[in-house]
Coordinates of C-alpha atoms in Angstrom, one line a residue:
Chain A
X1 CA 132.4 69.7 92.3
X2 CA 135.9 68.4 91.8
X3 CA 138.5 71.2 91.3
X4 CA 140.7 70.4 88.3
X5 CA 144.4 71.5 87.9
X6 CA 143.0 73.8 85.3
X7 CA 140.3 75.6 87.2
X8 CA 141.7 78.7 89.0
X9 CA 141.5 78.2 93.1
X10 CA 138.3 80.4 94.2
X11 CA 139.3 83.9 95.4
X12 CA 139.3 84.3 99.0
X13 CA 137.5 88.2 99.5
X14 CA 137.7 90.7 101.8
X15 CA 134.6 92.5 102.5
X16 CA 134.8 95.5 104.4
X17 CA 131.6 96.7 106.2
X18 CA 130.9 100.2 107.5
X19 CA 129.1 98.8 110.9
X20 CA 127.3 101.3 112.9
X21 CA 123.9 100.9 115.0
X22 CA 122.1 104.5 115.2
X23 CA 119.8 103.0 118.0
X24 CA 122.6 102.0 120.3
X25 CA 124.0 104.9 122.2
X26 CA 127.2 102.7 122.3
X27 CA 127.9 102.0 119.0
X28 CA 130.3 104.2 116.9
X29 CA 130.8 103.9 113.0
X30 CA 133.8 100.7 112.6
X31 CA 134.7 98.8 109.4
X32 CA 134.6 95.3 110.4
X33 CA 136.3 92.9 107.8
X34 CA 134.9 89.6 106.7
X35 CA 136.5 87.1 104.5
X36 CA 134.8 85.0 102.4
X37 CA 135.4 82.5 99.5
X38 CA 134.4 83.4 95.8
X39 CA 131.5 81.3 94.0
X40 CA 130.4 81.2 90.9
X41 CA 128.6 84.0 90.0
X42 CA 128.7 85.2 93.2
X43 CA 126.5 89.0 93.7
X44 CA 126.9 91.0 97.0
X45 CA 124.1 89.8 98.0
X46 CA 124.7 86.5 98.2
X47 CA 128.3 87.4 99.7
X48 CA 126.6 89.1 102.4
X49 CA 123.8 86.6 103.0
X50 CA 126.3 84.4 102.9
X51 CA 128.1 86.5 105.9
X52 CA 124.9 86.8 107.7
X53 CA 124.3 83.2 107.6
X54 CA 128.0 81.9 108.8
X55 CA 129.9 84.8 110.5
X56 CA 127.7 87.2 111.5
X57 CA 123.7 87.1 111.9
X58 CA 123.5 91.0 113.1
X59 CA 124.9 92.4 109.9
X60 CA 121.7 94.8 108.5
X61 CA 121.1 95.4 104.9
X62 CA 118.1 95.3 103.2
X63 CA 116.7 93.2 100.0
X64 CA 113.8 91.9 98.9
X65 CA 113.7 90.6 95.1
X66 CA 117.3 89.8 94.5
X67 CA 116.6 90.6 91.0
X68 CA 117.2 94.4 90.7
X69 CA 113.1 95.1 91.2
X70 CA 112.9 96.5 94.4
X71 CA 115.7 98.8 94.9
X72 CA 116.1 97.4 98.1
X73 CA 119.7 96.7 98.6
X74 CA 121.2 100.3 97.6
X75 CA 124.5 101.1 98.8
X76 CA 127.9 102.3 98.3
X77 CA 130.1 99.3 96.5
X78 CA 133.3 100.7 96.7
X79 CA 132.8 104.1 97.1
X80 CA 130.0 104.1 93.9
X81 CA 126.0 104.0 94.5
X82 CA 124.9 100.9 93.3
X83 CA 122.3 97.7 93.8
X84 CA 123.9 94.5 96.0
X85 CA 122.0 92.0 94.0
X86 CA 123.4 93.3 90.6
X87 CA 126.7 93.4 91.4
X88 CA 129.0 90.6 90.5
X89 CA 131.6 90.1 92.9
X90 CA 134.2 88.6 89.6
X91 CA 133.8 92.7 88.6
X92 CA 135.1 93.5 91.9
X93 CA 139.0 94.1 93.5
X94 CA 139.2 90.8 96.3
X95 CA 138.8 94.0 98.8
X96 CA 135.6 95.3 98.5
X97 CA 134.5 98.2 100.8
X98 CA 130.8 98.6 101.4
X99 CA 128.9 101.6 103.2
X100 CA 125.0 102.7 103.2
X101 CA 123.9 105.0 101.1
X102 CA 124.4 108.8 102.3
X103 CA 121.8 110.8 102.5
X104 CA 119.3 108.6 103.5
X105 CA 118.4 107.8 107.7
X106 CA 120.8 105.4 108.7
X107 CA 118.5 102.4 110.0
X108 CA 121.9 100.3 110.8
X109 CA 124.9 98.9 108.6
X110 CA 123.9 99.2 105.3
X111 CA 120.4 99.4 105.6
X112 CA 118.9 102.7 105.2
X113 CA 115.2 104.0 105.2
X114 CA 115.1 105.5 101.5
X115 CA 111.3 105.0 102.0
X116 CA 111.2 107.8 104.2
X117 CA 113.2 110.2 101.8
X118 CA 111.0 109.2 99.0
X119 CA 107.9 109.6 100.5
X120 CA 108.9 113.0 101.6
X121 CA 110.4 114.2 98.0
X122 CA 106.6 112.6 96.8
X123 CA 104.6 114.8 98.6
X124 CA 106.5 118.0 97.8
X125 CA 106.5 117.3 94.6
X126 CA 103.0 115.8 94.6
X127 CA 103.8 112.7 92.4
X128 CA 100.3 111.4 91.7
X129 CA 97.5 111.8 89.0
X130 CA 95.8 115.0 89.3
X131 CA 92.8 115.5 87.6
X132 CA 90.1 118.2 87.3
X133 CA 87.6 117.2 89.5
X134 CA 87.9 116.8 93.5
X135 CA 86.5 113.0 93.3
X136 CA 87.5 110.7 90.6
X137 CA 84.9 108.5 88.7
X138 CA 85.3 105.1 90.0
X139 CA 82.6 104.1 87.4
X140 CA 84.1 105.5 84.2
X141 CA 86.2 103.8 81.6
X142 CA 89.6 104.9 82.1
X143 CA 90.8 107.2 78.5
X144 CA 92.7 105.2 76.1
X145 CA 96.2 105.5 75.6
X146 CA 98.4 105.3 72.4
X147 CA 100.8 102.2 73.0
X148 CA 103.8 104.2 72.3
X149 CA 102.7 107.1 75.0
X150 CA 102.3 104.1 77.4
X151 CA 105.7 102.9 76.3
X152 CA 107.2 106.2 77.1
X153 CA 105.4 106.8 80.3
X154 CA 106.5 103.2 81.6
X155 CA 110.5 104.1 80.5
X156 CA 110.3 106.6 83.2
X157 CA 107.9 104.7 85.6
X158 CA 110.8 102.1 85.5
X159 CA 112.0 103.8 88.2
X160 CA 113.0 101.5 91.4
X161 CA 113.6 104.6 94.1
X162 CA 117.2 102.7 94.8
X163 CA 117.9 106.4 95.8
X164 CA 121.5 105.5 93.7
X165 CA 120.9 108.6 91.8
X166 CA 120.5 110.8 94.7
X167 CA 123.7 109.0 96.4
X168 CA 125.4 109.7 93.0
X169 CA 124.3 113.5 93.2
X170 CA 126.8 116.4 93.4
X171 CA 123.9 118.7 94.1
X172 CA 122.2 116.6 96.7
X173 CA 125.2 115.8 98.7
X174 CA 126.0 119.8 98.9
X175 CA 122.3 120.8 99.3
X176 CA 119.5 118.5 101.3
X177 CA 117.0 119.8 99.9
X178 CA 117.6 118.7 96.5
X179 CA 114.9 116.8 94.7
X180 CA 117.1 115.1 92.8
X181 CA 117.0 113.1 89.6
X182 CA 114.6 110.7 91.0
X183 CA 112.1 113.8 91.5
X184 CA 112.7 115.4 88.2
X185 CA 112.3 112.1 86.7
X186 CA 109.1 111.6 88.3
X187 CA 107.9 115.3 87.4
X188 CA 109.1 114.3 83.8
X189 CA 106.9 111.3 83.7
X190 CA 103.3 113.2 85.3
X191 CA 103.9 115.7 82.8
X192 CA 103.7 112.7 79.6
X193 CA 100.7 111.5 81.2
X194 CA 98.0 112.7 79.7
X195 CA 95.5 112.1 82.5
X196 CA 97.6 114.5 85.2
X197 CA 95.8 117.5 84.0
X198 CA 98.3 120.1 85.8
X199 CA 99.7 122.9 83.6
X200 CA 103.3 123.6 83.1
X201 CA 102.7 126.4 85.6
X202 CA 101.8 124.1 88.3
X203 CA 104.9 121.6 87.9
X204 CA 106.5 125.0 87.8
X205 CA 105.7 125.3 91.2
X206 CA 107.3 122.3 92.6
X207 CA 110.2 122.7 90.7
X208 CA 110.8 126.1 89.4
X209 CA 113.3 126.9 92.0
X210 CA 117.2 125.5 92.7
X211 CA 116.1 122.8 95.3
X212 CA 114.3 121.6 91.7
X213 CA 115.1 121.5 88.1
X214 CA 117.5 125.1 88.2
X215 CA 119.4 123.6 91.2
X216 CA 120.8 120.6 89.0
X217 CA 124.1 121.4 87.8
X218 CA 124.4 118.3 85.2
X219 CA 126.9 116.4 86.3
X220 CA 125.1 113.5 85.7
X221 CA 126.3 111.1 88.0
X222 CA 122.8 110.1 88.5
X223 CA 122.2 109.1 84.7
X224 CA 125.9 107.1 85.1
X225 CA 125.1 105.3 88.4
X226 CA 121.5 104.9 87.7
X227 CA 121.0 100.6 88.1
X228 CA 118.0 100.9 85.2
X229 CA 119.7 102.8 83.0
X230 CA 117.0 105.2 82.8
X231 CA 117.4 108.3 80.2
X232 CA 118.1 111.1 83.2
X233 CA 120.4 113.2 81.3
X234 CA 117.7 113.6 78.6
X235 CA 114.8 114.2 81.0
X236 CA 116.4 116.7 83.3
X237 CA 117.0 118.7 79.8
X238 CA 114.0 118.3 78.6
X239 CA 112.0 119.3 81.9
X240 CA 114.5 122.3 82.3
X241 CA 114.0 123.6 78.6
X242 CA 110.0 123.1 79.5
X243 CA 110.1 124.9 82.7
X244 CA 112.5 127.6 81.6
X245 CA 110.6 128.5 78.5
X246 CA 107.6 128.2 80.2
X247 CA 104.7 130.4 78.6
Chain B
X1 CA 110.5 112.2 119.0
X2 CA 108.6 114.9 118.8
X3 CA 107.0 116.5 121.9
X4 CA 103.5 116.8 122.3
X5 CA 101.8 119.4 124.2
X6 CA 98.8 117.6 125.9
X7 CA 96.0 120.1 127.8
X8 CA 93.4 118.0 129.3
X9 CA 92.4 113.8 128.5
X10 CA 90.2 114.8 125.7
X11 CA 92.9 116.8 124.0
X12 CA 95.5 113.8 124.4
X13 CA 92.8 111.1 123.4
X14 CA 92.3 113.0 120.2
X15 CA 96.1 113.5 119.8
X16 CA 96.7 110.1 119.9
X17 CA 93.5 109.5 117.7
X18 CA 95.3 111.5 114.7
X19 CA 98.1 109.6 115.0
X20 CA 96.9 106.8 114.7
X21 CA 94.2 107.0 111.8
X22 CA 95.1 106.3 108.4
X23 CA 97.0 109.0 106.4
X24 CA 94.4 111.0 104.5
X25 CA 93.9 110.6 100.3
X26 CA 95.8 113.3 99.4
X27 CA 94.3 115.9 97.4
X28 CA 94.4 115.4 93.5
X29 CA 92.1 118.0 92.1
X30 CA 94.5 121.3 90.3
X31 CA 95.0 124.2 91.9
X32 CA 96.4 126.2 89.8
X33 CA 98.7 129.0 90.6
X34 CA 98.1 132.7 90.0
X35 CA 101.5 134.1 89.6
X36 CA 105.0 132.1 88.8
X37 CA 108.5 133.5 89.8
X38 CA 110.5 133.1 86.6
X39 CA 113.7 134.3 88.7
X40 CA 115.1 130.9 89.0
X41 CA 114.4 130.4 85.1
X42 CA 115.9 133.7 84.3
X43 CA 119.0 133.1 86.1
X44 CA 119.5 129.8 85.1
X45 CA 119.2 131.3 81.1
X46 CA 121.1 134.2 81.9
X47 CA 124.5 132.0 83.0
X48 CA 123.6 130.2 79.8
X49 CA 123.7 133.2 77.5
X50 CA 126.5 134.8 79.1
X51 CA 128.6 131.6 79.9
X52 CA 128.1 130.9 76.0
X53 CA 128.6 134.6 74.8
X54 CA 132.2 134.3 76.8
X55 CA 133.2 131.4 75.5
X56 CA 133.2 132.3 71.9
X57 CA 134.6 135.4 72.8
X58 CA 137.7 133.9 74.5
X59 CA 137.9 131.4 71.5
X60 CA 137.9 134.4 69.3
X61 CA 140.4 136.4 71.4
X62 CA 142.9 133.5 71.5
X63 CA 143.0 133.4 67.7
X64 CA 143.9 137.0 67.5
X65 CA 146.0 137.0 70.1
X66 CA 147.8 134.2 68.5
X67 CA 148.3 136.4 65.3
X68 CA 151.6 136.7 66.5
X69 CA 153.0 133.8 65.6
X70 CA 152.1 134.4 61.8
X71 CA 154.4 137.8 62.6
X72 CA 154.7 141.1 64.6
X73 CA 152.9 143.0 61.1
X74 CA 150.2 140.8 61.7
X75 CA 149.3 141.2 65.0
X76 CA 149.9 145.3 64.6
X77 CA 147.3 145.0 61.8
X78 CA 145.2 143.1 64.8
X79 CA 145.8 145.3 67.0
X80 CA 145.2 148.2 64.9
X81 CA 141.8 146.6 63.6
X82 CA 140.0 146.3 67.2
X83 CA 140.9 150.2 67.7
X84 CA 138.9 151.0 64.1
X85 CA 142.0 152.2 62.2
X86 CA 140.6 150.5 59.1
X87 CA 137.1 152.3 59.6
X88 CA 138.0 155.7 61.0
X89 CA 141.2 156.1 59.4
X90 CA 143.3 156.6 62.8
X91 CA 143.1 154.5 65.6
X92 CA 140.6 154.9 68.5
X93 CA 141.8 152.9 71.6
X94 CA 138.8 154.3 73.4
X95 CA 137.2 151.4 71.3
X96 CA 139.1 148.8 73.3
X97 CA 138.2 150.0 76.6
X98 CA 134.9 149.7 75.7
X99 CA 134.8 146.6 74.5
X100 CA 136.5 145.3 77.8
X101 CA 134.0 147.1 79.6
X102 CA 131.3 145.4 78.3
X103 CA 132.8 141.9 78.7
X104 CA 133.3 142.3 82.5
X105 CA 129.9 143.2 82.7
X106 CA 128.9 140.1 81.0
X107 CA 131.7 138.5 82.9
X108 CA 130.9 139.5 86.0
X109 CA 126.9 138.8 85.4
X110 CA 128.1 135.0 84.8
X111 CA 130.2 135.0 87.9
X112 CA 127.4 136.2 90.0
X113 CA 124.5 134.1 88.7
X114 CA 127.4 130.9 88.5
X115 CA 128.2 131.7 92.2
X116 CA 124.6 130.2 93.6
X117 CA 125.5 126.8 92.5
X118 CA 129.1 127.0 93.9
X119 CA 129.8 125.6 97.5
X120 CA 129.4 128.4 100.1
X121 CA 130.2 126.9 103.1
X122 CA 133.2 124.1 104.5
X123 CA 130.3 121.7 105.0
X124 CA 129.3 121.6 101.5
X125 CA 132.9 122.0 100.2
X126 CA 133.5 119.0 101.8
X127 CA 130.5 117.0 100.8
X128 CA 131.7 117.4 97.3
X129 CA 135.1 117.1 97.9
X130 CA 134.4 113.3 99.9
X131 CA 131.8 112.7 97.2
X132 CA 133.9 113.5 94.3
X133 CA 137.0 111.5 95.8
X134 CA 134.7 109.0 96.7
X135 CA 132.6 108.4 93.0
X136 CA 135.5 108.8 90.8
X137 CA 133.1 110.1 88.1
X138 CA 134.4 112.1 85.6
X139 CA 131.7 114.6 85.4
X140 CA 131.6 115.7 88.9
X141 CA 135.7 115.9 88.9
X142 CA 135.1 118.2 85.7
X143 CA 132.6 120.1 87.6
X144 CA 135.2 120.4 90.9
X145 CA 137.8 121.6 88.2
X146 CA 135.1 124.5 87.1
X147 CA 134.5 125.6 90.4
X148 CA 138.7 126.0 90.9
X149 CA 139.1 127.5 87.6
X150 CA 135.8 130.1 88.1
X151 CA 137.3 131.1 91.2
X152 CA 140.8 131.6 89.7
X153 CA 138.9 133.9 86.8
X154 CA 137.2 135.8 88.9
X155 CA 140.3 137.3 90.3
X156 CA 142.9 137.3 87.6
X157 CA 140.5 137.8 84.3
X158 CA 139.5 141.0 86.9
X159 CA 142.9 142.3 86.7
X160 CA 143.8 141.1 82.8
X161 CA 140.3 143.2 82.2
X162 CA 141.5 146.5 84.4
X163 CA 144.4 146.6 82.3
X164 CA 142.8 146.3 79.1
X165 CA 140.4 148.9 80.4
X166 CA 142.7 151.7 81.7
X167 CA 145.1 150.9 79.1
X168 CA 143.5 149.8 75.8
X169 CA 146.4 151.9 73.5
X170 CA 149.1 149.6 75.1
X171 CA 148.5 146.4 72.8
X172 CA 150.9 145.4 70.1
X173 CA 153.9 143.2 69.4
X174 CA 156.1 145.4 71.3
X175 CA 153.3 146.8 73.9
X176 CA 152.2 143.6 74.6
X177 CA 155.6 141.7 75.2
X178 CA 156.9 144.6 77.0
X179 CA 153.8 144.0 79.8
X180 CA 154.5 140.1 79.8
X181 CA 158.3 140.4 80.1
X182 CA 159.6 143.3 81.7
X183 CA 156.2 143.8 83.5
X184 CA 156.4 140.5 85.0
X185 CA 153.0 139.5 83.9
X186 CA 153.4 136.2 82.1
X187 CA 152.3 134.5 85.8
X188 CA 149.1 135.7 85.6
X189 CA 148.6 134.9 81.2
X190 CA 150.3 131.5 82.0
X191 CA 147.2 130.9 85.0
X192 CA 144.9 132.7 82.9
X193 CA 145.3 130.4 79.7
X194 CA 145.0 127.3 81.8
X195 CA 142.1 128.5 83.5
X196 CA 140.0 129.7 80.7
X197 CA 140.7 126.8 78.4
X198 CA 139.5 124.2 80.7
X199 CA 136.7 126.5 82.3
X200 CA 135.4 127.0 78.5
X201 CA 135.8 123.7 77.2
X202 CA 134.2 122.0 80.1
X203 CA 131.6 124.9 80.4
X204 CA 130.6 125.0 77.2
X205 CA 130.3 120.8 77.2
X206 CA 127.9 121.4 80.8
X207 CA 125.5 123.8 79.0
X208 CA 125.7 121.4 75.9
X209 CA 124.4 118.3 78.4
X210 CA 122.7 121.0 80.2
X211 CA 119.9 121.7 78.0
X212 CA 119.5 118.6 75.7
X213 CA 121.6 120.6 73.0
X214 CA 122.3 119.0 70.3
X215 CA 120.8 115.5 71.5
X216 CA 120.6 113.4 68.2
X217 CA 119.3 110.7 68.4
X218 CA 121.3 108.2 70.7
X219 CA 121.7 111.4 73.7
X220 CA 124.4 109.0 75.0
X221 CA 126.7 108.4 72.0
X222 CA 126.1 112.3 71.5
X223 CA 127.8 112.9 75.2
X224 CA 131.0 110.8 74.3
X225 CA 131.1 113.3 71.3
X226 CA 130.4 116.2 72.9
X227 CA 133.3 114.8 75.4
X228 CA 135.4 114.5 73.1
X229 CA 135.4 117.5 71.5
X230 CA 135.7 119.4 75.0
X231 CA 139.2 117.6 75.1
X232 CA 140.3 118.5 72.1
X233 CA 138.9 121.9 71.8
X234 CA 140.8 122.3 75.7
X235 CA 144.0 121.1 74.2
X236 CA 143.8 122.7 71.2
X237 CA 144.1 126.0 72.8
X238 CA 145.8 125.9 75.2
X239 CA 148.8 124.6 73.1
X240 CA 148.0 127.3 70.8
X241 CA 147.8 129.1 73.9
X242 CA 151.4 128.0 75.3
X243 CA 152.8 128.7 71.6
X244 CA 151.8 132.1 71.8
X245 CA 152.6 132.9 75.0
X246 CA 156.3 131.9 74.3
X247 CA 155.9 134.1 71.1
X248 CA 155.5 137.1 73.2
X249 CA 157.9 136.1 75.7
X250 CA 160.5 135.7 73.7
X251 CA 159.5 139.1 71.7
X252 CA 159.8 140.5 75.3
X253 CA 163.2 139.1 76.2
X254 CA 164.7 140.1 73.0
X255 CA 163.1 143.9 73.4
X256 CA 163.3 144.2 77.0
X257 CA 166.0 146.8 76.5
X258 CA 164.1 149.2 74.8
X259 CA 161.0 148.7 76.9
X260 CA 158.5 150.9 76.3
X261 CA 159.5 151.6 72.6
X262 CA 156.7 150.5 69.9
X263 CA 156.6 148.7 67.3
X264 CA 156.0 150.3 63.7
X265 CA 155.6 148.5 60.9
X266 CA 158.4 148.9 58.0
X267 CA 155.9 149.9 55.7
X268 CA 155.0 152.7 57.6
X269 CA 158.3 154.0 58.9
X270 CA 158.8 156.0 56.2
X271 CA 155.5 158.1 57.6
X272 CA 156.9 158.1 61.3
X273 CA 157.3 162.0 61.1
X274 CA 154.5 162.5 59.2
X275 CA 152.1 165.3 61.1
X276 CA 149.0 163.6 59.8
X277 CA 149.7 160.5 62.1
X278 CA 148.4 161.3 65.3
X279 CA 150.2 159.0 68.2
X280 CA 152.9 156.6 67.7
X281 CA 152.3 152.8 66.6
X282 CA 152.4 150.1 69.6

């Protein structure tokens, strides 16, 4: 494409990557700087494939559907939680400062194993279908579901684990053990479902306490940074006024 | 990487076995528990309740303490009020003393239950201090502020509430500008106001997000409300807060040669002498 003397010359950025290796004893944490020229409708996450591609091919970060799906590509944009692929470089400063998400093992760069964290926060708080019977019927029709509980339960099932929110967290950066809104969200969603057949008293045993729904202190930076816009705020209220009043 | 303990071939073979086989289906039947501990809930409700129960207080204490500026008679009729003169017939200071009594117990209840979500250690203080700088979200900065102006309460609301205690007959126009002026203690109402203010306003904003109340029905529009308000509620006060301050001090400058002397109404000079009255006005 010809540039006309009315199109504005494409900025040139400067994107500032927290580097570190975790595996090599001789690696320590460094910003490394890489300059690149502003496209149209340019995301991180063509920026850094773009990096990867011409500067440097051992920069690590992580995607996979480049579309805001997978929650893949989590990291700090400037200090802020948020997803590479969703993030317009035209909303950005020319210096942009990138760094993994805390909290999360470091696998190297910007690439961190929020897998790990999730799987763990999923088996405390047991984030699966539990029913009344040790075996499930493979055989038997499944219960119907009124299309606007199905519709609530998918608002919270929209849920990507990014682990944004938990980056975003007050709580969780003071106190590890935190479950975060991505548990309480979770917890929130089992409970609509009417084919988990756990009490109130049994989700208030996985949360009852101040790693759970007590420890949250509302500052909502989760509901803020949260890429799906999912209603947190509302749903750690809701499951603390359940769990709180609990009969 | 965790060590293994390995006995004999068989144990190891088996070792590696479980490692290596597929996780297990996880269980999914109920198993539902026998006893809960509502602690956690209790707590949580109890620095609700009392959080909420000091905040109107303090909103209602600013107003009459900012009686002054409608005049010196009608702060003394204030004054006189919260000792029971209007019930009794004479003035009962004792009153007062309990009535700061049983806010430092609520107080100190709050400050104690509020205390397990504080930072307790210079890792965690600096956690949120690199994550606060770090987000720039308004929320958590609000929540830092809380934490400051908690910690600030806890020490001079102790004292403000020791003197109200021991001393409940020594509030009035004179009384009361006397102890800012020539007892040097406008520091501590000039922290105090600040402190308060923005601890209540924010505080009562929290427990508002806190618990879904009121939500309407777009929770979202309702928090820019609810923010709002906070702000204006914050400022309102506290310039209210500033206005009466300088009331008093100025009461105090004017009076501090005759400090200690109270205040007596003109309408009841003319009973000054009069047996029947008891103690002297403040």
């Amino acid at each position: 494409m010809q540039l006309t003397e009315s199109t504005p010359a494409p900025r040139s950025l400067r994107i500032h990557v927290l580097r570190h290796n975790p595996q090599d004893p001789q690696s320590h944490p460094h910003m490394q700087t890489f300059n690149i020229e502003e496209a149209d409708g340019m995301t991180l996450f063509i920026a850094l494939n773009e990096i990867r591609e011409t500067q440097d091919p051992a920069l690590q970060f992580d995607f996979v559907c480049r579309a805001g799906i997978c929650g893949s590509c989590g990291m700090l944009i400037n200090g802020r939680p948020g997803l590479a692929c969703r993030t317009l470089t035209k909303d950005l400063d020319a210096d942009i400062y990138l760094a993994p998400l805390p909290l999360f093992e470091l696998i190297g760069d910007l690439s961190v194993d929020t897998g790990k964290w999730m799987r763990g926060m999923s088996e405390r708080l047991e984030t699966w279908i539990h029913t009344q019977q040790d075996e499930p019927d493979l055989d038997a029709l499944e219960a119907r579901m009124e299309p606007e509980l199905a519709q609530n339960i998918y608002e919270l099932e929209r849920c990507i684990e990014c682990g944004c929110c938990i980056a975003a967290c007050g709580t969780a950066r003071m106190r590890e053990e935190f479950v975060g809104a991505v548990g309480l969200n979770k917890i929130a969603r089992f409970r609509l479902d009417p084919r988990d057949a756990r009490s109130d008293a049994a989700f208030y045993e996985l949360i009852g306490n101040e790693n759970g729904v007590f420890g949250c202190m509302s500052l909502l930076g989760c509901e803020d940074i949260c890429p799906k816009d999912l209603p947190l705020s509302t749903q750690l209220a809701f499951i603390r006024r359940k769990m709180a009043f609990i009969h | 990487m965790k060590k293994l303990k390995i006995g004999n071939d068989y144990q190891q073979i088996r070792i590696v076995q479980q490692l290596n086989k597929p996780m297990s289906m996880p269980k999914n039947h109920i198993t539902e528990p026998h006893a809960i501990n509502r602690w956690p809930a209790w707590l949580d409700i109890t620095q609700g309740v009392t959080g909420l129960a000091l905040v109107l207080f303090m909103w209602v204490h600013m107003l009459m303490v900012s009686s002054i500026l409608l005049g010196n008679d009608v702060f003394y009729f204030v004054a006189r009020m919260f000792e029971g003169q209007y019930i009794f017939g004479r003035p009962y200071p004792l009153l007062v003393s309990f009535f700061a009594a049983a806010i430092f117990v609520i107080f100190s209840v709050h400050a104690l239950v509020a205390i397990r979500h504080i930072p307790n250690s210079y890792r965690e203080y600096r956690a949120i201090w690199q994550h606060s700088r770090s987000l720039q979200h308004a929320d958590t900065t609000l929540w830092l502020i809380q934490v400051i102006t908690g910690l600030l309460l806890m020490f001079f609301a102790s004292v403000h509430l020791y003197g109200v205690f021991t001393h409940p007959g020594d509030i009035g126009p004179y009384a009361s500008s006397d102890r800012i002026v020539s007892g040097v203690m406008w520091p501590l109402y000039l922290v105090l106001l600040f402190a308060v203010e923005l601890h209540a306003g924010i505080g009562i904003y929290r427990l508002a997000l806190k618990w879904g109340w009121p939500s309407g029905k777009n929770p979202r529009q309702m928090r820019r409300i609810l923010s709002r308000a906070k702000w204006a509620i914050s400022i309102f006060f506290i310039v209210l807060g500033l206005l009466t301050l300088s009331a008093y001090i100025k009461i105090g400058i004017e009076h501090r040669e005759h400090a200690g002397e109270r205040y007596l109404p003109a309408a009841l000079q003319s009973l000054q002498h009069t047996p029947s009255e008891p103690r002297p006005e403040n």
